[in-house]
Short mmCIF file of C-alpha atoms in Angstrom, two decimals:
data_model
loop_
_atom_site.label_atom_id
_atom_site.label_comp_id
_atom_site.label_asym_id
_atom_site.label_seq_id
_atom_site.Cartn_x
_atom_site.Cartn_y
_atom_site.Cartn_z
CA UNK A 1 12.09 21.61 -35.50
CA UNK A 2 12.29 20.31 -32.09
CA UNK A 3 9.41 20.27 -30.06
CA UNK A 4 6.61 19.95 -32.90
CA UNK A 5 3.71 18.70 -31.46
CA UNK A 6 0.51 17.17 -32.54
CA UNK A 7 -1.14 20.34 -32.55
CA UNK A 8 1.53 22.03 -34.45
CA UNK A 9 0.89 20.03 -37.14
CA UNK A 10 -3.22 20.07 -37.08
CA UNK A 11 -3.05 24.04 -37.16
CA UNK A 12 -0.60 24.15 -40.31
CA UNK A 13 -2.55 21.65 -41.90
CA UNK A 14 -5.78 23.36 -41.02
CA UNK A 15 -7.61 20.30 -39.36
CA UNK A 16 -8.45 19.20 -36.20
CA UNK A 17 -5.91 17.03 -34.05
CA UNK A 18 -8.09 14.40 -34.24
CA UNK A 19 -7.82 14.17 -38.21
CA UNK A 20 -3.83 14.71 -37.28
CA UNK A 21 -4.15 11.26 -35.70
CA UNK A 22 -6.43 9.65 -38.03
CA UNK A 23 -4.01 10.21 -40.86
CA UNK A 24 -1.16 8.85 -38.71
CA UNK A 25 -3.09 5.55 -37.67
CA UNK A 26 -6.00 5.19 -39.57
CA UNK A 27 -5.46 7.34 -43.36
CA UNK A 28 -7.87 4.94 -45.17
CA UNK A 29 -11.12 6.74 -42.50
CA UNK A 30 -9.57 10.12 -43.95
CA UNK A 31 -10.06 11.86 -47.20
CA UNK A 32 -6.92 12.39 -49.56
CA UNK A 33 -7.15 15.88 -49.55
CA UNK A 34 -6.62 15.81 -45.96
CA UNK A 35 -4.01 13.25 -46.11
CA UNK A 36 -2.23 14.94 -48.20
CA UNK A 37 -2.18 18.53 -46.07
CA UNK A 38 -1.34 16.84 -43.04
CA UNK A 39 1.59 14.88 -44.45
CA UNK A 40 2.62 18.18 -46.16
CA UNK A 41 2.64 20.12 -42.87
CA UNK A 42 4.46 16.93 -41.06
CA UNK A 43 7.28 17.28 -43.63
CA UNK A 44 7.05 21.54 -43.38
CA UNK A 45 7.38 21.42 -39.52
CA UNK A 46 9.84 18.13 -39.19
CA UNK A 47 7.28 16.63 -37.08
CA UNK A 48 8.58 12.89 -35.68
CA UNK A 49 6.50 10.54 -34.49
CA UNK A 50 7.14 9.20 -31.44
CA UNK A 51 5.96 5.31 -31.65
CA UNK A 52 6.78 4.20 -28.11
CA UNK A 53 4.76 7.00 -27.01
CA UNK A 54 1.85 6.38 -28.85
CA UNK A 55 1.83 2.24 -28.20
CA UNK A 56 2.11 3.32 -24.42
CA UNK A 57 -1.16 5.75 -24.86
CA UNK A 58 -2.67 2.94 -26.66
CA UNK A 59 -2.01 0.86 -23.55
CA UNK A 60 0.12 -1.90 -25.64
CA UNK A 61 2.90 -2.64 -23.07
CA UNK A 62 1.96 -5.95 -21.35
CA UNK A 63 3.72 -5.22 -18.23
CA UNK A 64 2.92 -2.99 -14.87
CA UNK A 65 5.37 -2.24 -12.18
CA UNK A 66 4.48 -2.96 -8.53
CA UNK A 67 6.32 -0.83 -6.07
CA UNK A 68 5.97 -2.27 -2.65
CA UNK A 69 7.00 -1.02 1.12
CA UNK A 70 8.38 -4.30 2.51
CA UNK A 71 9.14 -6.97 0.15
CA UNK A 72 9.66 -9.33 3.59
CA UNK A 73 6.47 -8.79 4.97
CA UNK A 74 3.92 -11.42 4.00
CA UNK A 75 1.18 -9.17 3.53
CA UNK A 76 2.72 -7.69 0.66
CA UNK A 77 3.56 -10.96 -0.98
CA UNK A 78 -0.04 -11.92 -0.76
CA UNK A 79 -1.39 -8.35 -2.19
CA UNK A 80 1.59 -8.99 -5.21
CA UNK A 81 0.19 -12.43 -5.89
CA UNK A 82 -3.47 -10.82 -6.16
CA UNK A 83 -2.11 -8.70 -8.62
CA UNK A 84 -0.63 -11.29 -10.06
CA UNK A 85 -3.57 -13.63 -10.46
CA UNK A 86 -5.72 -10.55 -11.99
CA UNK A 87 -3.06 -9.65 -14.52
CA UNK A 88 -2.62 -13.32 -15.82
CA UNK A 89 -6.13 -13.21 -17.05
CA UNK A 90 -5.42 -10.51 -18.98
CA UNK A 91 -1.84 -11.87 -20.20
CA UNK A 92 0.14 -9.18 -18.35
CA UNK A 93 2.78 -9.29 -16.24
CA UNK A 94 4.34 -7.60 -13.02
CA UNK A 95 7.54 -6.06 -12.65
CA UNK A 96 8.16 -6.08 -9.03
CA UNK A 97 10.20 -3.85 -6.60
CA UNK A 98 10.73 -3.51 -2.91
CA UNK A 99 11.63 -0.43 -1.44
CA UNK A 100 12.41 -1.78 1.80
CA UNK A 101 11.14 1.61 3.57
CA UNK A 102 13.74 3.49 1.51
CA UNK A 103 13.17 6.33 -0.72
CA UNK A 104 15.94 6.61 -2.71
CA UNK A 105 14.99 2.84 -3.81
CA UNK A 106 11.62 4.13 -4.41
CA UNK A 107 12.77 6.50 -6.67
CA UNK A 108 14.69 4.21 -8.84
CA UNK A 109 12.01 1.87 -9.34
CA UNK A 110 9.73 4.32 -10.26
CA UNK A 111 12.39 6.16 -12.60
CA UNK A 112 12.91 2.29 -13.61
CA UNK A 113 9.21 1.58 -14.97
CA UNK A 114 9.26 4.83 -16.40
CA UNK A 115 11.73 3.75 -18.64
CA UNK A 116 10.24 0.70 -19.26
CA UNK A 117 7.12 2.26 -20.39
CA UNK A 118 5.06 0.26 -18.42
CA UNK A 119 1.29 -0.10 -18.88
CA UNK A 120 0.72 1.55 -15.42
CA UNK A 121 2.48 1.56 -11.76
CA UNK A 122 0.54 0.44 -8.68
CA UNK A 123 2.56 1.67 -5.44
CA UNK A 124 2.32 1.21 -1.65
CA UNK A 125 4.32 4.35 -0.98
CA UNK A 126 6.80 5.30 1.65
CA UNK A 127 7.05 9.13 1.34
CA UNK A 128 4.96 11.92 -0.36
CA UNK A 129 5.59 10.70 -4.14
CA UNK A 130 2.15 12.52 -5.63
CA UNK A 131 4.26 14.89 -7.84
CA UNK A 132 6.27 11.81 -8.90
CA UNK A 133 3.02 10.30 -10.02
CA UNK A 134 1.77 13.29 -11.76
CA UNK A 135 4.67 12.96 -14.19
CA UNK A 136 3.99 9.59 -15.39
CA UNK A 137 0.46 10.38 -15.76
CA UNK A 138 1.58 13.61 -17.80
CA UNK A 139 3.54 10.54 -19.92
CA UNK A 140 -0.02 8.35 -19.99
CA UNK A 141 1.27 5.92 -17.44
CA UNK A 142 -1.40 5.54 -14.72
CA UNK A 143 -0.81 4.62 -11.22
CA UNK A 144 -2.95 3.38 -8.31
CA UNK A 145 -2.20 3.44 -4.69
CA UNK A 146 -2.22 0.26 -2.84
CA UNK A 147 -2.69 -0.47 0.73
CA UNK A 148 -2.61 3.95 1.25
CA UNK A 149 -5.99 5.95 1.08
CA UNK A 150 -5.65 8.91 -1.24
CA UNK A 151 -6.86 11.45 0.98
CA UNK A 152 -6.77 14.31 -1.64
CA UNK A 153 -8.17 12.15 -4.43
CA UNK A 154 -5.68 12.71 -7.09
CA UNK A 155 -5.68 9.27 -7.39
CA UNK A 156 -7.06 6.17 -7.20
CA UNK A 157 -6.19 3.99 -4.11
CA UNK A 158 -7.08 0.84 -2.61
CA UNK A 159 -6.61 0.15 1.00
CA UNK A 160 -7.92 -0.98 4.37
CA UNK A 161 -9.18 1.57 6.85
CA UNK A 162 -6.27 0.93 9.37
CA UNK A 163 -7.98 3.70 11.94
CA UNK A 164 -10.74 1.60 12.13
CA UNK A 165 -8.40 -1.87 12.65
CA UNK A 166 -6.50 -0.36 15.04
CA UNK A 167 -9.90 1.23 17.24
CA UNK A 168 -11.63 -2.70 17.09
CA UNK A 169 -8.21 -4.56 18.41
CA UNK A 170 -7.95 -2.25 21.03
CA UNK A 171 -11.43 -2.38 22.03
CA UNK A 172 -10.99 -6.08 22.07
CA UNK A 173 -7.89 -5.98 24.29
CA UNK A 174 -10.26 -3.98 26.97
CA UNK A 175 -13.04 -5.95 26.07
CA UNK A 176 -10.75 -8.70 27.65
CA UNK A 177 -9.66 -6.84 30.68
CA UNK A 178 -6.81 -5.28 29.62
CA UNK A 179 -6.20 -1.58 31.16
CA UNK A 180 -2.09 -0.59 30.10
CA UNK A 181 -2.06 -1.15 26.45
CA UNK A 182 1.29 -0.29 24.72
CA UNK A 183 1.43 0.27 20.77
CA UNK A 184 4.51 -1.19 19.40
CA UNK A 185 5.95 0.01 16.08
CA UNK A 186 7.34 2.31 13.19
CA UNK A 187 8.52 4.39 12.02
CA UNK A 188 5.88 6.78 12.16
CA UNK A 189 6.62 8.32 8.60
CA UNK A 190 4.48 5.36 7.48
CA UNK A 191 0.77 6.27 7.35
CA UNK A 192 -0.27 2.87 8.12
CA UNK A 193 1.26 2.99 11.47
CA UNK A 194 0.24 6.07 12.10
CA UNK A 195 -3.53 5.28 11.50
CA UNK A 196 -3.51 2.27 13.46
CA UNK A 197 -2.21 4.07 16.69
CA UNK A 198 -4.84 7.06 16.22
CA UNK A 199 -7.60 4.18 16.23
CA UNK A 200 -5.99 2.64 19.43
CA UNK A 201 -6.07 6.35 20.71
CA UNK A 202 -9.85 6.30 19.72
CA UNK A 203 -10.65 3.17 21.34
CA UNK A 204 -8.87 4.10 25.27
CA UNK A 205 -10.93 7.36 24.69
CA UNK A 206 -14.13 6.12 24.30
CA UNK A 207 -13.57 2.98 27.06
CA UNK A 208 -16.02 3.10 30.22
CA UNK A 209 -13.02 2.96 32.80
CA UNK A 210 -9.07 4.48 32.19
CA UNK A 211 -7.19 2.85 29.60
CA UNK A 212 -3.76 4.17 28.88
CA UNK A 213 -1.95 4.03 25.52
CA UNK A 214 1.67 4.19 25.74
CA UNK A 215 3.96 4.06 22.66
CA UNK A 216 6.87 1.63 22.16
CA UNK A 217 8.31 3.14 19.06
CA UNK A 218 10.44 0.55 16.73
CA UNK A 219 12.66 1.80 13.57
CA UNK A 220 10.97 -0.55 11.27
CA UNK A 221 8.53 -3.31 11.10
CA UNK A 222 10.31 -6.51 11.27
CA UNK A 223 10.37 -9.45 13.73
CA UNK A 224 13.71 -8.37 15.05
CA UNK A 225 12.50 -4.79 16.01
CA UNK A 226 9.77 -6.57 17.36
CA UNK A 227 12.29 -8.79 19.88
CA UNK A 228 14.25 -5.40 20.63
CA UNK A 229 11.10 -3.59 21.88
CA UNK A 230 10.18 -7.02 23.78
CA UNK A 231 13.56 -7.14 25.31
CA UNK A 232 13.06 -3.08 26.70
CA UNK A 233 9.60 -4.17 27.98
CA UNK A 234 10.67 -6.97 30.27
CA UNK A 235 14.01 -4.84 31.29
CA UNK A 236 11.19 -2.58 33.17
CA UNK A 237 10.17 -3.38 36.90
CA UNK A 238 7.09 -5.75 36.86
CA UNK A 239 4.86 -2.94 38.05
CA UNK A 240 5.53 -0.95 34.93
CA UNK A 241 5.01 -3.13 32.09
CA UNK A 242 2.15 -2.96 30.44
CA UNK A 243 -0.59 -5.92 30.16
CA UNK A 244 -1.56 -5.67 26.32
CA UNK A 245 0.56 -5.35 23.46
CA UNK A 246 -0.85 -4.10 20.12
CA UNK A 247 1.84 -4.71 17.56
CA UNK A 248 1.66 -2.37 13.86
CA UNK A 249 1.91 -5.43 11.81
CA UNK A 250 2.29 -9.33 13.02
CA UNK A 251 6.07 -9.28 12.46
CA UNK A 252 6.52 -7.32 15.17
CA UNK A 253 3.59 -8.90 17.16
CA UNK A 254 5.86 -12.39 16.59
CA UNK A 255 9.08 -10.43 17.38
CA UNK A 256 7.53 -9.53 20.79
CA UNK A 257 5.88 -13.02 21.23
CA UNK A 258 9.49 -14.66 20.77
CA UNK A 259 11.07 -12.13 23.25
CA UNK A 260 8.42 -13.16 25.77
CA UNK A 261 8.29 -16.62 25.62
CA UNK A 262 12.02 -17.45 25.31
CA UNK A 263 12.41 -15.16 28.47
CA UNK A 264 9.47 -16.92 30.30
CA UNK A 265 9.25 -14.13 32.81
CA UNK A 266 5.75 -12.84 31.47
CA UNK A 267 3.29 -15.54 30.24
CA UNK A 268 1.21 -14.99 27.33
CA UNK A 269 -1.52 -14.29 27.43
CA UNK A 270 -2.13 -14.78 31.16
CA UNK A 271 -0.06 -11.73 32.16
CA UNK A 272 0.38 -9.86 28.69
CA UNK A 273 -1.76 -9.98 25.51
CA UNK A 274 -0.75 -9.37 22.39
CA UNK A 275 -2.00 -8.43 19.17
CA UNK A 276 -0.94 -7.97 15.43
CA UNK A 277 -2.29 -6.72 12.21
CA UNK A 278 -2.31 -8.47 8.73
CA UNK A 279 -3.06 -11.91 9.60
CA UNK A 280 -0.23 -13.43 7.90
CA UNK A 281 -0.34 -17.22 7.76
CA UNK A 282 2.65 -17.23 10.54
CA UNK A 283 0.50 -15.55 12.78
CA UNK A 284 -1.94 -18.70 13.85
CA UNK A 285 1.23 -21.36 13.71
CA UNK A 286 3.43 -19.18 16.68
CA UNK A 287 3.90 -21.32 19.47
CA UNK A 288 1.04 -19.11 21.01
CA UNK A 289 -1.11 -18.71 18.19
CA UNK A 290 -1.35 -14.69 17.32
CA UNK A 291 -4.98 -12.60 17.26
CA UNK A 292 -4.31 -10.46 14.58
CA UNK A 293 -6.49 -8.06 12.12
CA UNK A 294 -6.75 -9.86 9.22
CA UNK A 295 -6.98 -7.70 5.63
CA UNK A 296 -7.86 -8.92 2.65
CA UNK A 297 -4.46 -8.95 1.03
CA UNK A 298 -4.84 -10.69 -2.07
CA UNK A 299 -8.34 -8.74 -3.21
CA UNK A 300 -6.80 -5.50 -2.68
CA UNK A 301 -3.96 -6.66 -5.04
CA UNK A 302 -6.78 -8.13 -7.57
CA UNK A 303 -8.60 -4.84 -7.03
CA UNK A 304 -5.82 -2.60 -7.68
CA UNK A 305 -5.11 -3.98 -10.78
CA UNK A 306 -8.74 -3.83 -12.37
CA UNK A 307 -8.97 -0.50 -11.47
CA UNK A 308 -5.35 0.51 -13.10
CA UNK A 309 -6.59 -1.04 -16.10
CA UNK A 310 -10.04 0.76 -16.47
CA UNK A 311 -8.10 4.11 -16.17
CA UNK A 312 -5.90 2.79 -18.61
CA UNK A 313 -8.42 2.21 -20.88
CA UNK A 314 -10.26 5.50 -19.94
CA UNK A 315 -7.42 8.25 -18.76
CA UNK A 316 -10.66 10.66 -18.25
CA UNK A 317 -12.01 8.70 -15.09
CA UNK A 318 -12.25 10.31 -12.03
CA UNK A 319 -9.70 8.72 -9.30
CA UNK A 320 -11.74 6.18 -6.93
CA UNK A 321 -10.98 5.48 -3.58
CA UNK A 322 -12.03 1.75 -1.99
CA UNK A 323 -11.51 1.23 1.29
CA UNK A 324 -12.03 -2.50 2.90
CA UNK A 325 -12.62 -2.99 6.59
CA UNK A 326 -10.07 -5.31 8.51
CA UNK A 327 -11.66 -8.33 10.27
CA UNK A 328 -10.57 -9.34 14.07
CA UNK A 329 -9.26 -13.02 13.88
CA UNK A 330 -9.02 -13.95 18.11
CA UNK A 331 -6.50 -16.37 18.91
CA UNK A 332 -5.05 -17.20 22.22
CA UNK A 333 -2.60 -14.45 22.66
CA UNK A 334 -5.17 -12.29 23.55
CA UNK A 335 -7.36 -14.36 25.68
CA UNK A 336 -9.18 -12.75 29.18
CA UNK A 337 -6.55 -12.83 32.13
CA UNK A 338 -6.87 -15.50 34.48
CA UNK A 339 -8.94 -14.62 37.64
CA UNK A 340 -7.97 -15.07 41.14
CA UNK A 341 -10.82 -17.14 43.39
CA UNK A 342 -9.45 -14.94 46.68
CA UNK A 343 -8.59 -11.64 44.33
CA UNK A 344 -11.73 -10.73 42.24
CA UNK A 345 -10.76 -8.83 39.35
CA UNK A 346 -7.22 -9.30 39.85
CA UNK A 347 -4.89 -11.22 37.72
CA UNK A 348 -3.90 -15.08 38.87
CA UNK A 349 -0.10 -14.89 39.25
#
């Protein structure tokens, strides 16, 4: 009989679902009469035990799937490393997939991890995947969102407050005397990009004197996109250029810095300041050391893995949201503009 479930066996045998489970897994703990009744019901109904599903529910799998948004970004490399460090202490291995901000690839990796019957999934999502993760959970595979806040609370998440980070970054620029600030980044399908821009706008709205926030959109958050955005800014008349750039991440910021330094017409930080987000290792080693909003990348990975294992052990745990605050790291790229003695309050040329 197709589609026979353990509860059907329990009903036919006149016992509880728990008793059927004990007969299947620990028959020595059940009375001989109950064992006989359950076995007769199994034979009559044609119940086929799904060993793979049983092992999955028991958390026997020694692998965890991790789907990241951008495998080229050193931030995600560090997040995965943190998860691997925690996983190794539990004798687990990480299966890693990079979606490269592509919905089809994201779906492919989730399908693959479901087929592999991983113990759980960590994911930094690109699109709206809640229904897909609900399907995984129904099969006994929990999921934890990484670097993405779970607004509806259906899943646990480990993230950084990007709105607060965006506000702190622009407050720093304002404090350094910048007033014409461009937010450079995209695509805006990525929640973190939207949140960082929202924080930037909050800082501008709260400023004592007027501050302009414009958006210079990019197709992706890569160095090449930052270089291209820098070229577009340099192509403007000098009076139409911003005096500060807040990049959606450090890769974009490093691309902007490269474009400006190579061109040489706008000095960093004398004429234009740049701040990024993530504080990847390359930030401090740039030609002009880059200010950035530091995220605790490895701690994010370790925390997400710990939560995932707790939910594997107890599927009834209430989802929780862990949110870290980013840290402002100030370097030379956002130094205060030089002040001319002949023109107090103005920038030296």
